[in-house]
Amino acid sequence: MPLPKLPTRPAAILTFPTGEAARSASPAGKLAAAEPAALQPELAGITPARADARGTAAPAQQPAARKSGSRKSVGSPAVGSPAVDTPAAATPALETTTARTPAALKPATARPAALKPATGTTPVALQPAASTAVPTTLSRASTKAERKSRTRAANAPRKLFVLDTNVLLHDPTSIFRFEEHDIFLPMMTLEELDHQKKGMSEVARNARQVSRSLDQLVATATDQLDQGLALSALGNKDASGLLLFQTTAIHSTLPSDLPMGKADNQILGVVRALQEKYTEREVVLVSKDINMRLKARALGMAAEDYFNDHVLEDSDLLYTGVMALPEDFWNKHGKDVESWQQGGTTFYRVHGPLCAQFVVNQFVYFEGQMPLYAQVREVNGKTAVLATLRDYTHGKNNVWGITSRNREQNFAMNLLMNPEIDFISLLGQAGTGKTLLALAAGLTQVLETKRYTEIIMTRVTVPVGEDIGFLPGTEEEKMLPWMGALEDNLDVLNMGDGEGNNDWGRAATMDLIRSRIKVKSLNFMRGRTFLNKYLIIDEAQNLTPKQMKTLVTRAGPGTKVICLGNIAQIDTPYLTEGSSGLTFVVDRFKGWPHSGHVTLQRGERSRLADYAGDVL
């Protein structure tokens, strides 16, 4: 988000327990002053001898020039001047590039004969300037490393991945996600795709999308299918491998007790036959089916899960949005702190090594002699701008009668009430107050400040146990059984704070609230656009990344989107903590100036719920 303009008056310099005086010169200025000197040895050390050592084809007269001790300044000699008068720094750019080429990629001659001057002269058009003739050591080293890595990748044998049908049905673009490796599709995989393409479900849509992609790849092929199709033909430049089809009958040796009429066993037979055919390559089966992978490994075949949609391998590494500052924070970052106030918020500009680890809109806190609760507004190297927070734990700052009960709830409320934040994700165990905080902030901004026109709530309809069947009524009536959390939290928000609130007043208030809250089904979201709405996506951990993208992209101008969920309670089949749509958006929106995330830690529902969450 854009920072507020700095005040015209000079910023105050705060003195912290370190007791050190303010420095007159900033570290950045010292670094800028020292940088040219650091580069001088590199520029001064380039001599003709070093150029010849790297393999530059020097003219025959050049050694004589070195014996004479000529150190002329770099200039542009007249056309036709002999090469003996040309300084080493003015060597053509073509020779310098050829000299830096690794030995594995170096051509037979130092430079092409067609570009070599016949009379021993150096054309003026090829002479670079003195400041650009030689790159720095760092850039030359990085170029060599990149070339070596590309050479190793080109020389390494490509793997051959055999895809199971469930991989294609899970991610219809999976055939383009294996980079330089080759893909093999057995005939049984195509047969199962044909069985799944009918219907309006997500699986059927994915099957049809895969079939269309395969048809387009086959249409661009000019050779036979058994030679392989280039996966980059449709514009996917990252996929540099080939797509291979099973074009002939494959006979393999599997245990006799495995029924070959089953589709999984036929695919395993194809993998075994490919291992026997391509002994020099690694053949790997990719499947989302755990039992399929277990059978493959039991038979001595390599098998892997499809990991491209996994954001994190360990959910403990997920971004929490909160950072606890170390005890020595002020000792290392308390020098030359600048502070100013604007709009009721105090801003601090701090310098130190920890600032490079900050993320924009991350909350930091320090509970020591000088406590600090702040939000990161800007990060620039080892300099960060922190902004103080509004204390929603105090009764005077209550939101629809609700006050924050712990530190993380206060952080979440600062995000929910900030008009500059467009996307918010709240994670936490059951009873941490995610839905209550989001509803209280939404009602305040819809009914009191009029910032949004209405609240829209939606969630994926995945039952915990056995499905009870179809529900009668309209769209909202069908969704009401799934919105029990909405009803429970509305009762809490409408309890009233005094004895003067009678039942009639509560009923009138509840009718007003219900008129501004709309419950929508996820199935009818495609193609919609929400203007100035407060969109709450409840139980977002049950959404796939594709469904999450569909919902978040419905937001129009002036709309705030709030995702609530607990990744430990996933009910959707084939979704894990690492591949959930909620984990996906938390990782991808991290650091965007108009988004924020907080993981709520402490439950506030009841002592029974807190104890049950710990011991059960």
Coordinates of C-alpha atoms in Angstrom, one line a residue, residues 25 54 63 174 176 178 182-183 253 267 273 373 377 381 414 475 481 483 537:
A25 CA 26.8 9.4 7.5
R54 CA 41.9 -16.7 -21.4
P63 CA 54.0 -9.0 -27.9
S174 CA 0.2 -31.6 -15.7
F176 CA 3.4 -29.4 -19.2
F178 CA 7.8 -31.8 -16.0
D182 CA 9.6 -36.8 -21.3
I183 CA 6.0 -38.0 -20.7
T253 CA 6.3 -60.0 -17.1
I267 CA -0.4 -49.5 -16.5
A273 CA 8.1 -53.0 -20.3
Y373 CA 3.4 -3.9 18.4
R377 CA 4.8 -1.0 5.9
G381 CA 17.3 -3.8 2.1
N414 CA -6.2 -4.2 12.3
E475 CA -30.4 -21.2 -3.2
P481 CA -27.7 -25.8 6.8
M483 CA -24.1 -21.8 7.3
I537 CA -15.1 -17.5 2.1

